[in-house]
Coordinates of C-alpha atoms in Angstrom, one line a residue:
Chain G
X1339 CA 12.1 -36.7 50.3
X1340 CA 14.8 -35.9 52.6
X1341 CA 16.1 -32.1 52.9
X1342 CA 19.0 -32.9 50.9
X1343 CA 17.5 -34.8 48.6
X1344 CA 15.3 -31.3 48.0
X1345 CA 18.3 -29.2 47.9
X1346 CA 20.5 -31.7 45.0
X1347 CA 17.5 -31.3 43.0
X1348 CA 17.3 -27.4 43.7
X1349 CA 20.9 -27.2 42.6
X1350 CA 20.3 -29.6 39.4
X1351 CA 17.7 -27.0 38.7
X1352 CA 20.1 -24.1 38.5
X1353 CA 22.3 -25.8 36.9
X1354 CA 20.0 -26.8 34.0
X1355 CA 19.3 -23.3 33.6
X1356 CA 22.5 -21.9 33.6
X1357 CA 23.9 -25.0 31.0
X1358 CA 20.7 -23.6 29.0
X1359 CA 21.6 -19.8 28.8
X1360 CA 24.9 -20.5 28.8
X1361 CA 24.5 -22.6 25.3
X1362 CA 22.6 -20.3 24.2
X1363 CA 25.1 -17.6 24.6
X1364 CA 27.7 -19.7 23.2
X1365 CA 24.9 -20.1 20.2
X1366 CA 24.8 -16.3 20.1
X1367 CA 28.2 -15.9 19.8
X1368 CA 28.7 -18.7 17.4
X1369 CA 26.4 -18.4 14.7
X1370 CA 23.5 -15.4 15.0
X1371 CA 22.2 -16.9 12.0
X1372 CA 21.4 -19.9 13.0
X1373 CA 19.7 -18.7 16.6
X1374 CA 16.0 -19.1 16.5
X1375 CA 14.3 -15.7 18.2
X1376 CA 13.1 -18.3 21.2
X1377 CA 17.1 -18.5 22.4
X1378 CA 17.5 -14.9 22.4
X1379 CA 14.9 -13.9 24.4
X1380 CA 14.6 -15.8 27.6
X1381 CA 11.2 -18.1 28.4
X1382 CA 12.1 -17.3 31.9
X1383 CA 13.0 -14.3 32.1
X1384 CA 9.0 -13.9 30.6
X1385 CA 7.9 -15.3 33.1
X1386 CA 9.6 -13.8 35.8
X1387 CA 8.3 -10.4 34.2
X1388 CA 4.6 -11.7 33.9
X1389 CA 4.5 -12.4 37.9
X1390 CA 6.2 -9.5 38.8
X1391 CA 3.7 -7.1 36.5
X1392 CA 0.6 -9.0 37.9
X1393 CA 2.1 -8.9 41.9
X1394 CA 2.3 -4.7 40.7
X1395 CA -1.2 -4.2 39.4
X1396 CA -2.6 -5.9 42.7
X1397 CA -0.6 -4.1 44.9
X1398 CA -1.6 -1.0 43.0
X1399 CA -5.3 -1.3 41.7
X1400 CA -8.5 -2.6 42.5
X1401 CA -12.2 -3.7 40.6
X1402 CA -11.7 -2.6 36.6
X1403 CA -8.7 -0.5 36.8
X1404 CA -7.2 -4.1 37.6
X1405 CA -8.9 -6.0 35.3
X1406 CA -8.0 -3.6 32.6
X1407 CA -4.6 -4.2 33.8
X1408 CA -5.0 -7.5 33.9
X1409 CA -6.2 -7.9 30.5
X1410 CA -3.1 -5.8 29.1
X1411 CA -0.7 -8.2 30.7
X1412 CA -2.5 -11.1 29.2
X1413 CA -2.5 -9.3 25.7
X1414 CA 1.2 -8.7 25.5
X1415 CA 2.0 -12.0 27.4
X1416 CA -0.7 -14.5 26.1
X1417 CA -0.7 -15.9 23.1
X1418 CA -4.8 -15.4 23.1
X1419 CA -5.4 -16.4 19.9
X1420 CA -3.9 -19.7 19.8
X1421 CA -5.0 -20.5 23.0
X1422 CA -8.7 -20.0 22.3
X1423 CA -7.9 -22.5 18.9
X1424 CA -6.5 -25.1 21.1
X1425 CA -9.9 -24.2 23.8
X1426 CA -12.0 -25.2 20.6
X1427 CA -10.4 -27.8 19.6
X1428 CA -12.3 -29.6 16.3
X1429 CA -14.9 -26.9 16.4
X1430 CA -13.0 -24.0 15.0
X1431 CA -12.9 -25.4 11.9
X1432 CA -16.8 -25.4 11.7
X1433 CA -17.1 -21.3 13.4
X1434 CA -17.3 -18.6 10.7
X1435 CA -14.7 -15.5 10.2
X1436 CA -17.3 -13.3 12.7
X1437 CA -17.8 -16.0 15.3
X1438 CA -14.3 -16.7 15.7
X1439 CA -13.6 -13.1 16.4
X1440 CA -16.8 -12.9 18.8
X1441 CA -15.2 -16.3 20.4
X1442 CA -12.1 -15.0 21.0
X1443 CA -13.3 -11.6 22.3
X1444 CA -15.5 -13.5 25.1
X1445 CA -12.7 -15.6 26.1
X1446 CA -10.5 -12.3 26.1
X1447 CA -13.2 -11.0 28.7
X1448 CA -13.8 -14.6 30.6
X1449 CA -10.0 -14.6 31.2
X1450 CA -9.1 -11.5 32.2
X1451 CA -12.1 -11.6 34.6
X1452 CA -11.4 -14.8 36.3
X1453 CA -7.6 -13.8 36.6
X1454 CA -8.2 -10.5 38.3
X1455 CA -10.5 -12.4 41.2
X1456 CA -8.3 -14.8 41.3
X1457 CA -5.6 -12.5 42.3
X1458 CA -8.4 -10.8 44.3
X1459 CA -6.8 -13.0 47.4
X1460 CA -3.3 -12.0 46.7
X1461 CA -1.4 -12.5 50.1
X1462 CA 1.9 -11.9 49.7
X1463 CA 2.2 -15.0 47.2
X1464 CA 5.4 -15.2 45.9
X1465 CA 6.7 -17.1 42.2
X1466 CA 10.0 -18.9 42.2
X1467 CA 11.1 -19.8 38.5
X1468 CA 12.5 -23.5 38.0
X1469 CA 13.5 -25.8 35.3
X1470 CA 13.4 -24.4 31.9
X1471 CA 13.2 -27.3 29.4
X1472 CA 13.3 -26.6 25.6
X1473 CA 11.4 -29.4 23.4
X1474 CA 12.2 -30.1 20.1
X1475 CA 8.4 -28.3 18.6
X1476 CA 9.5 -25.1 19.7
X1477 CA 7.9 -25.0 23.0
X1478 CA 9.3 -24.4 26.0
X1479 CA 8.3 -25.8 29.1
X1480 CA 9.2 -23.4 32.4
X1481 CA 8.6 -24.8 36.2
X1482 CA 7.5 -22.5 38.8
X1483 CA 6.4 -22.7 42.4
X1484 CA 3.8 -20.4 43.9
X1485 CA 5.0 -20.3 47.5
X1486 CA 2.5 -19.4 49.5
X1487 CA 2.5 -17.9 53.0
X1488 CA 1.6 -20.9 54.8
X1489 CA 1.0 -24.2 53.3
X1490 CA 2.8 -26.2 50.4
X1491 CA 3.5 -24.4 47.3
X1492 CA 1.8 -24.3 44.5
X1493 CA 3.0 -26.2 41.4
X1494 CA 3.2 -24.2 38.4
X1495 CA 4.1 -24.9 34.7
X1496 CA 3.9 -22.6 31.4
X1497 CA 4.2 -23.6 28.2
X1498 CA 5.8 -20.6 26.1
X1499 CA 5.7 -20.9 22.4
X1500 CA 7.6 -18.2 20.1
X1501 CA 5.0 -17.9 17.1
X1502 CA 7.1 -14.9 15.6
X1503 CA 6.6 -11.9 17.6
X1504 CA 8.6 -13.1 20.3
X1505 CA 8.2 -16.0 23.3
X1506 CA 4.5 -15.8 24.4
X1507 CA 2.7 -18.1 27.0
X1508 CA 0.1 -20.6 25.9
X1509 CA -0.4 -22.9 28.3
X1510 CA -0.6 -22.9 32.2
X1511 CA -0.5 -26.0 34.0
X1512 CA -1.5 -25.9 38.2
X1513 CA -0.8 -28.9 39.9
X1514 CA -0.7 -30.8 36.3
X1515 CA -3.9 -29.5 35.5
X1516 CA -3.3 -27.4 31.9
X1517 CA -5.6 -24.2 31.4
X1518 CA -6.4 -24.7 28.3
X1519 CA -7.4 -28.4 28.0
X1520 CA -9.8 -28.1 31.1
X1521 CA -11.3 -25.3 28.7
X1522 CA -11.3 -27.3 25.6
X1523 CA -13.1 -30.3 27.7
X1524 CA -15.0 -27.8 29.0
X1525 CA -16.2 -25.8 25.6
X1526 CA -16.5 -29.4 23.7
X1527 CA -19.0 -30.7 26.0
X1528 CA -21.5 -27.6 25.8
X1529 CA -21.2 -27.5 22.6
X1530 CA -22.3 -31.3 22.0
X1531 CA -25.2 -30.8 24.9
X1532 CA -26.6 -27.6 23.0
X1533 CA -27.2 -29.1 19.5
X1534 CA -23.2 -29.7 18.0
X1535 CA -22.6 -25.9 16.8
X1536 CA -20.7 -23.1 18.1
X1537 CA -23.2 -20.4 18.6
X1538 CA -25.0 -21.1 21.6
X1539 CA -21.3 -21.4 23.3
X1540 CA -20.5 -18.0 22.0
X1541 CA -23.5 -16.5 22.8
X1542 CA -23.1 -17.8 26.5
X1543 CA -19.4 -16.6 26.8
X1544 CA -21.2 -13.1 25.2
X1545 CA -23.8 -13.3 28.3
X1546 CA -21.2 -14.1 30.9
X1547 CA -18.9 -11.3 29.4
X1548 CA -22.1 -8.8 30.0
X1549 CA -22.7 -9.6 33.4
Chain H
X156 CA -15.5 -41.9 19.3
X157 CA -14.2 -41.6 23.1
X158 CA -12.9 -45.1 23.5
X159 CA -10.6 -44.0 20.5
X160 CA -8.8 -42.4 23.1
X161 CA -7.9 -44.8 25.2
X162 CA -4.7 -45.6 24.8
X163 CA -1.5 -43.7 23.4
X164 CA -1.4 -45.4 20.3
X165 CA -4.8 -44.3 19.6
X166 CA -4.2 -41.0 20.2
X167 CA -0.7 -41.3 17.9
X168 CA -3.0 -42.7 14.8
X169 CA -5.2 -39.8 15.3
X170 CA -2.7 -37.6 14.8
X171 CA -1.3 -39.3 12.1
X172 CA -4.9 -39.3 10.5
X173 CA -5.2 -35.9 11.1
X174 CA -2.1 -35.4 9.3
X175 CA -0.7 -32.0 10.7
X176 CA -3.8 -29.9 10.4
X177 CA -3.4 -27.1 12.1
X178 CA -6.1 -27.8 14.3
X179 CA -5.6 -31.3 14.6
X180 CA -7.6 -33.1 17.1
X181 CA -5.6 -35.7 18.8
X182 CA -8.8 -35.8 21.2
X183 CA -6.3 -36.8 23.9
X184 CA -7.6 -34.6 26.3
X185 CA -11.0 -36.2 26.9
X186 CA -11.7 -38.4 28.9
X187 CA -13.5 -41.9 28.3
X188 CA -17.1 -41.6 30.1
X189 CA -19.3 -44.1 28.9
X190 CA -21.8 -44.1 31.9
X191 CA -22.4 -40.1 31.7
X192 CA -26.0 -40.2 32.1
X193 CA -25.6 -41.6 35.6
X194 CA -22.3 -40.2 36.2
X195 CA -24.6 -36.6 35.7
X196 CA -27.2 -37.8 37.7
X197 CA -24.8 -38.7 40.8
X198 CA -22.7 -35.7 40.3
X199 CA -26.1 -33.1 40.8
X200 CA -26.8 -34.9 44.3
X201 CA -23.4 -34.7 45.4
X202 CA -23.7 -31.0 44.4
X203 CA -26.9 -30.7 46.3
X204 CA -25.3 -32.6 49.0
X205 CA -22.5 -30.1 49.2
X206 CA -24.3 -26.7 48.5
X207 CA -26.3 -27.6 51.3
X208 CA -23.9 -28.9 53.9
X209 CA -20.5 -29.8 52.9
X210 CA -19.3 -26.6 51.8
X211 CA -20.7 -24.3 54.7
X212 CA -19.2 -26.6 57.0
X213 CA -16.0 -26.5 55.5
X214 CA -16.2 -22.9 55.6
X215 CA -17.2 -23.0 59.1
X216 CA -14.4 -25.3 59.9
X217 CA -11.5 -22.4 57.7
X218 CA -13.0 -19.3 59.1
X219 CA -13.7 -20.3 62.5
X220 CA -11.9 -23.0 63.9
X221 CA -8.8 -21.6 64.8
X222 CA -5.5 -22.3 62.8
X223 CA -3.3 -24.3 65.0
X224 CA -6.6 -26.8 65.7
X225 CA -6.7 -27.2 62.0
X226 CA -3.0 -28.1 61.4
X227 CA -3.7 -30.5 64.4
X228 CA -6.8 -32.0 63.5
X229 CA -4.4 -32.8 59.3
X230 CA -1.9 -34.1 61.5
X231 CA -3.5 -37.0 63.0
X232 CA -5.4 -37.5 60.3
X233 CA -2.3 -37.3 58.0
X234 CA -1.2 -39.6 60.5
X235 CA -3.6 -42.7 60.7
X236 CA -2.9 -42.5 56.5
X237 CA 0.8 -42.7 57.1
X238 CA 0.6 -47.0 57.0
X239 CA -1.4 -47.1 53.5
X240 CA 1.0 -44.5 52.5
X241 CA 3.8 -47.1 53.6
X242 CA 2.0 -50.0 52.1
X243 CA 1.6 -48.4 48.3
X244 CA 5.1 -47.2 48.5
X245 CA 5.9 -50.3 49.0
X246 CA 4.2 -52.0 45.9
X247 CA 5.4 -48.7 44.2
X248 CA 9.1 -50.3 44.6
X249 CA 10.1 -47.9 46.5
X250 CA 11.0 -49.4 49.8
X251 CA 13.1 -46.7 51.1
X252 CA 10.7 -43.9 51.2
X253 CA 8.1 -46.8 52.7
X254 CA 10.8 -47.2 55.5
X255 CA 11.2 -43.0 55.4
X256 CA 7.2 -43.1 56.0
X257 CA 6.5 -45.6 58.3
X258 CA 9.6 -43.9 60.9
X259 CA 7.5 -40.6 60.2
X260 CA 4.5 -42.6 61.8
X261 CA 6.5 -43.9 64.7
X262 CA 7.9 -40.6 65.6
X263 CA 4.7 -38.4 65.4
X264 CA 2.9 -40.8 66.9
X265 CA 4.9 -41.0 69.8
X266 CA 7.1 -38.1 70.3
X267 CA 4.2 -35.9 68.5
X268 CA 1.5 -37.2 70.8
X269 CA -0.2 -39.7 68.6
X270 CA 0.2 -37.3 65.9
X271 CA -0.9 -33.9 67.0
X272 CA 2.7 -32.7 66.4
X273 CA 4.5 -33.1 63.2
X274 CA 7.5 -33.3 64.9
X275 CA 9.1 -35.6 61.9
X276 CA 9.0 -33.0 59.1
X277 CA 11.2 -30.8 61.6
X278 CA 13.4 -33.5 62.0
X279 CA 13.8 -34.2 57.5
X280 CA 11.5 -36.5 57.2
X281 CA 9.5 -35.2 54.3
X282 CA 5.6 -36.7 54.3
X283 CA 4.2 -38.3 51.2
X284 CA 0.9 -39.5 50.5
X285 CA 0.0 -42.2 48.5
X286 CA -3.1 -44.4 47.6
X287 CA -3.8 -47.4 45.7
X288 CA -5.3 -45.8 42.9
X289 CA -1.4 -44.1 41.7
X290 CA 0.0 -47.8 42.9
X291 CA -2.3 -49.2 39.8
X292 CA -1.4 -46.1 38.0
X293 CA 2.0 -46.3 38.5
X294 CA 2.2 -50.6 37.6
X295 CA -0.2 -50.3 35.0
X296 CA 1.5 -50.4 31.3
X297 CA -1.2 -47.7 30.3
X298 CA -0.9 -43.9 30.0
X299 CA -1.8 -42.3 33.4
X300 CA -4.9 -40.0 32.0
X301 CA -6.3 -43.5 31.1
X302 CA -7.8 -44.9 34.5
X303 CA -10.7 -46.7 33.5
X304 CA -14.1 -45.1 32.8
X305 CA -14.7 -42.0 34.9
X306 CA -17.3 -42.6 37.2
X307 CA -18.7 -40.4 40.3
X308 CA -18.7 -42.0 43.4
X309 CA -22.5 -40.6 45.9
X310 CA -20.6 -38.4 48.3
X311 CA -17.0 -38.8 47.1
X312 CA -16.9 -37.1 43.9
X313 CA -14.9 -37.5 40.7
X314 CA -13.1 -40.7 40.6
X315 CA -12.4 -43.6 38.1
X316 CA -12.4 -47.6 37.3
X317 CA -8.8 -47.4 38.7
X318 CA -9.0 -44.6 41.5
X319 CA -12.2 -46.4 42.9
X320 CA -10.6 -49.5 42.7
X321 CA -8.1 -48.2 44.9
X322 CA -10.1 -46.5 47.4
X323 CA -11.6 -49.9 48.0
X324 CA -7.6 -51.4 48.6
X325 CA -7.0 -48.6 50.7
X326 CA -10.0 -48.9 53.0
X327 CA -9.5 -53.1 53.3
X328 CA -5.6 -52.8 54.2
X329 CA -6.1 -49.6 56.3
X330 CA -4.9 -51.6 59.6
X331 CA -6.5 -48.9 61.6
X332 CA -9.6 -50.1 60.2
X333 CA -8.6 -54.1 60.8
X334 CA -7.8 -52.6 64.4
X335 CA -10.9 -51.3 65.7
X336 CA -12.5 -54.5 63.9
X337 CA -10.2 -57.0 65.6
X338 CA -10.6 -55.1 69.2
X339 CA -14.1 -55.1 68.9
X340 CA -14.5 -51.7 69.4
X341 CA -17.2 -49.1 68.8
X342 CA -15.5 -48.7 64.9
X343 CA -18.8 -47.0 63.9
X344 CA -18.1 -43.9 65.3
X345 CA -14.7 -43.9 65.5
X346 CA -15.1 -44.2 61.5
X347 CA -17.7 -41.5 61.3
X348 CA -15.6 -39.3 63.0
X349 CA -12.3 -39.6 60.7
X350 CA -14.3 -40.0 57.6
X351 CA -16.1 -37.1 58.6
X352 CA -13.4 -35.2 59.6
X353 CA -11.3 -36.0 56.6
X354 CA -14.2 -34.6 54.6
X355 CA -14.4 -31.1 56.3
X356 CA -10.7 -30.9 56.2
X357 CA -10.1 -31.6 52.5
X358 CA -13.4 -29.8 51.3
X359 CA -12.0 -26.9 53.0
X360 CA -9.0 -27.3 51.6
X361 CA -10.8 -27.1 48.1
X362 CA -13.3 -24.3 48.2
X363 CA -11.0 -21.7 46.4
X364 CA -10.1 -24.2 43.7
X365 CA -13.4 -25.6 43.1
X366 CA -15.5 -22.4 43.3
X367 CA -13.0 -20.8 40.5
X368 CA -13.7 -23.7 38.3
X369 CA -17.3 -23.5 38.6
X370 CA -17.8 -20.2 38.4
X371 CA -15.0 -20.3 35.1
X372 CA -16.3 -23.0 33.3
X373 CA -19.8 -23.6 31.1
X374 CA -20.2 -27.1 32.1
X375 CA -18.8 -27.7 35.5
X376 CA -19.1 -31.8 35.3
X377 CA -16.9 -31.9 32.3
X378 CA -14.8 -29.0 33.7
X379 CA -14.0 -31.1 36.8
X380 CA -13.9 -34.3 35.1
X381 CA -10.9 -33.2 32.6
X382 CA -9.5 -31.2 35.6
X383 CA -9.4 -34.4 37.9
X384 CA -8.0 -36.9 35.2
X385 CA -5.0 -34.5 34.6
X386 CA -4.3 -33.7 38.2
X387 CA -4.3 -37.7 39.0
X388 CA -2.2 -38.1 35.9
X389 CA 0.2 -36.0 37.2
X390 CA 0.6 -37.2 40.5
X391 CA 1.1 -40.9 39.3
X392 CA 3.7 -39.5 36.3
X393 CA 5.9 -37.6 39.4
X394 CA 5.6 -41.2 40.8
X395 CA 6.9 -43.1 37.7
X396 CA 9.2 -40.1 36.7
X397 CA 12.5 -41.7 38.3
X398 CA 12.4 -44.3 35.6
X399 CA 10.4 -42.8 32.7
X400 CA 11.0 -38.8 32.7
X401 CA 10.0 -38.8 28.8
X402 CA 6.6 -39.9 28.4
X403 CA 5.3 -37.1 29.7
X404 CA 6.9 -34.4 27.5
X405 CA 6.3 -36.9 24.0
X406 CA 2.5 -37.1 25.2
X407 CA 2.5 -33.2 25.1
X408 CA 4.2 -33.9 22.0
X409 CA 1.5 -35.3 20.3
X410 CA -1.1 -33.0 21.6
X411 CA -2.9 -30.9 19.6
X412 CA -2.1 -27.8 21.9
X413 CA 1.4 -28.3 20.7
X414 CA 1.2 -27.4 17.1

């Protein structure tokens, strides 16, 4: 791709977003009524907030302060929940009341662990918010790059859902590979090596979380 | 149960059997393995394989080796790919960015001293890199996560019926291979040596992403074998984007994580 090819679509970009927030102004002005919550609070703007929080606690704090830290951001941001449904895919239906709690607590722990070491090698990372594309389910799909210091950026996307108390993220995608459906793949296939039930993934998720 | 989800339309009647349950599994995001036994089996040598000296000399090679010798040693290797880069873009349809490539070849190879220097990025010339495994992809009338049965090549790693298929197009077209053959020259080691090379270079490349998903996941085959699929999906649907930009958001329709 030729520079100014890079720099039409950059420009298409902005302009996507601006035709977006700008209809949904004009959809604010119009008819409140009518405005789903998703409009009125900006996908992007979420996720422009979520990078600039987790760029803070890294800069700031270190070992469990930042997972702690971590963890909150991925409370109020995350839709954690839903998520860890998706991760189980078929198998929720089969878990009982307790070990969906226990489930979703582990995966709590496994995420905010591996997030914090993965920031562990913050250098100066920077996130640059793209294309924001609303689909017709109530998801929104937003681009980002991960520029890094040296080397091609990173490819980014987040799937932000609004499930009532306002947008929350329940997908990320890097380099086209989604979060959650490596998980699910992931979770399914223990499950169906150690005898077809839940428990002995929970209780390894429990051990992990331990450690 | 997994050839189910082969195709689209399979994964479309699922849903529709499912019926809007709120959990409803479109099983779309597994992928079809019917040879898992020996996939498994292939997949713990390569890990021995790599444990014992892949990864340390990857790490070697990005701890020591100083940064300018690595971005030289990419470059030529980047390169000698340039002309099967040309070559798929070709049967891709897309003849100008073939044309854009193959000028990046002649001018790093010449003005950047047989391609120590990317001097052609400085001057706009963007690089690509394509095999024959997104040319299939991107012909083939199927959904991109569906490349054949996922197989696990000894030494290579994850791969597929279609990306294997395409390594094997790649390495008969390769006219740096027909070359050496032709000239009669000592193509052993001058193979080794690239091959080799190419290995250190993209393993090195790797070792953040690939320890994370280990070290995150319960069953690291499957974990890398869903993680793989999507990431060769989504290279071959930025490929076919110019003409198709909605299959990809109607597939994610019909997901189950979309609910």
């Amino acid at each position: 791709m030729s520079l100014l090819a890079v720099r039409r679509v950059m420009s298409r970009r902005l302009l996507l977003r601006r035709a977006g927030l700008g209809l949904a102004a004009a959809a604010l002005v119009a008819s409140p009524a009518l405005v789903p919550p998703a409009w009125a609070a900006d996908p992007a703007n979420l996720i422009e907030s979520v990078a600039a929080q987790v760029i803070e606690i890294v800069k700031t704090k270190t070992g469990a302060d930042r997972e702690a830290a971590i963890r909150q951001v991925l409370r109020t941001n995350f839709d954690l929940p839903a998520m860890g449904r998706t991760a189980l895919g078929k198998h929720w239906n089969d878990a009982s009341e307790a070990q969906r709690t226990r489930f979703l607590a582990a995966v709590e722990t496994a995420e905010a662990r591996a997030y914090s070491e993965r920031f562990g090698q913050y250098a100066g990372q920077t996130l640059t918010v793209g294309k924001v594309m609303a689909r017709p389910n109530g998801v929104t799909v937003v681009d980002s790059r991960l520029n890094q210091t040296s080397g091609q950026p990173i490819k980014l996307e987040w799937e932000v859902r609004n499930g009532g108390q306002g947008p929350l993220v329940t997908d990320v995608k890097v380099e086209g590979v989604s979060m959650v459906m490596t998980r699910r793949s992931d979770f399914n296939s223990y499950i169906q090596n150690n005898g077809g039930t839940v428990e002995p993934l929970i209780k390894e998720l429990e051990a992990r979380a331990a450690r | 149960m997994h050839r189910l989800r082969r195709s689209v339309v399979a994964a479309v009647a699922a849903v529709a059997l499912a019926g809007g349950c709120s959990t409803g599994d479109t099983g779309a995001a597994e992928v079809w393995d019917p040879i898992e036994t020996p996939n498994r089996f292939i997949f713990s040598i390569n890990q021995a394989v790599d444990i014992i000296a892949l990864r340390p000399l990857a790490v070697i090679y990005r701890d020591w080796v100083p940064e300018p010798a690595q971005k030289s040693v990419r470059n030529v290797l980047d390169n000698l790919g340039e002309p099967v880069t040309a070559i798929n873009e070709v049967f891709q349809g897309d003849p100008n960015r073939a044309a854009t490539t193959m000028a990046r070849f002649l001018v790093n190879s010449t003005v950047g001293v047989a391609g120590l220097f990317d001097v052609a990025t400085r001057l706009g010339l963007e690089r690509t890199k394509e095999d024959a495994g997104k040319t299939i992809g991107v012909l083939a009338k199927v959904e991109p996560e569906n490349g054949g049965f996922y197989l696990v090549l000894p030494g290579i790693g994850p791969s597929n019926a279609r990306d294997a298929t395409g390594l094997m197009i790649d390495y008969l077209v390769d006219p740096f291979r027909i070359l050496t053959f032709n000239l009669a020259m000592d193509w052993t080691a001058y193979q080794a040596a690239r091959y080799g090379m190419n290995a250190i270079d993209y393993r090195s490349r790797t070792i953040f992403a690939l320890d994370d998903l280990e070290k995150n996941s319960v069953d690291y085959y499957a974990a890398l074998r869903s993680a793989y699929t999507q990431n060769r999906a989504d290279q071959i649907r930025l490929r076919r984007e110019k003409t198709d930009t909605k299959s990809e958001l109607e597939r994610r329709d019909n997901l189950a994580l979309v609910r």
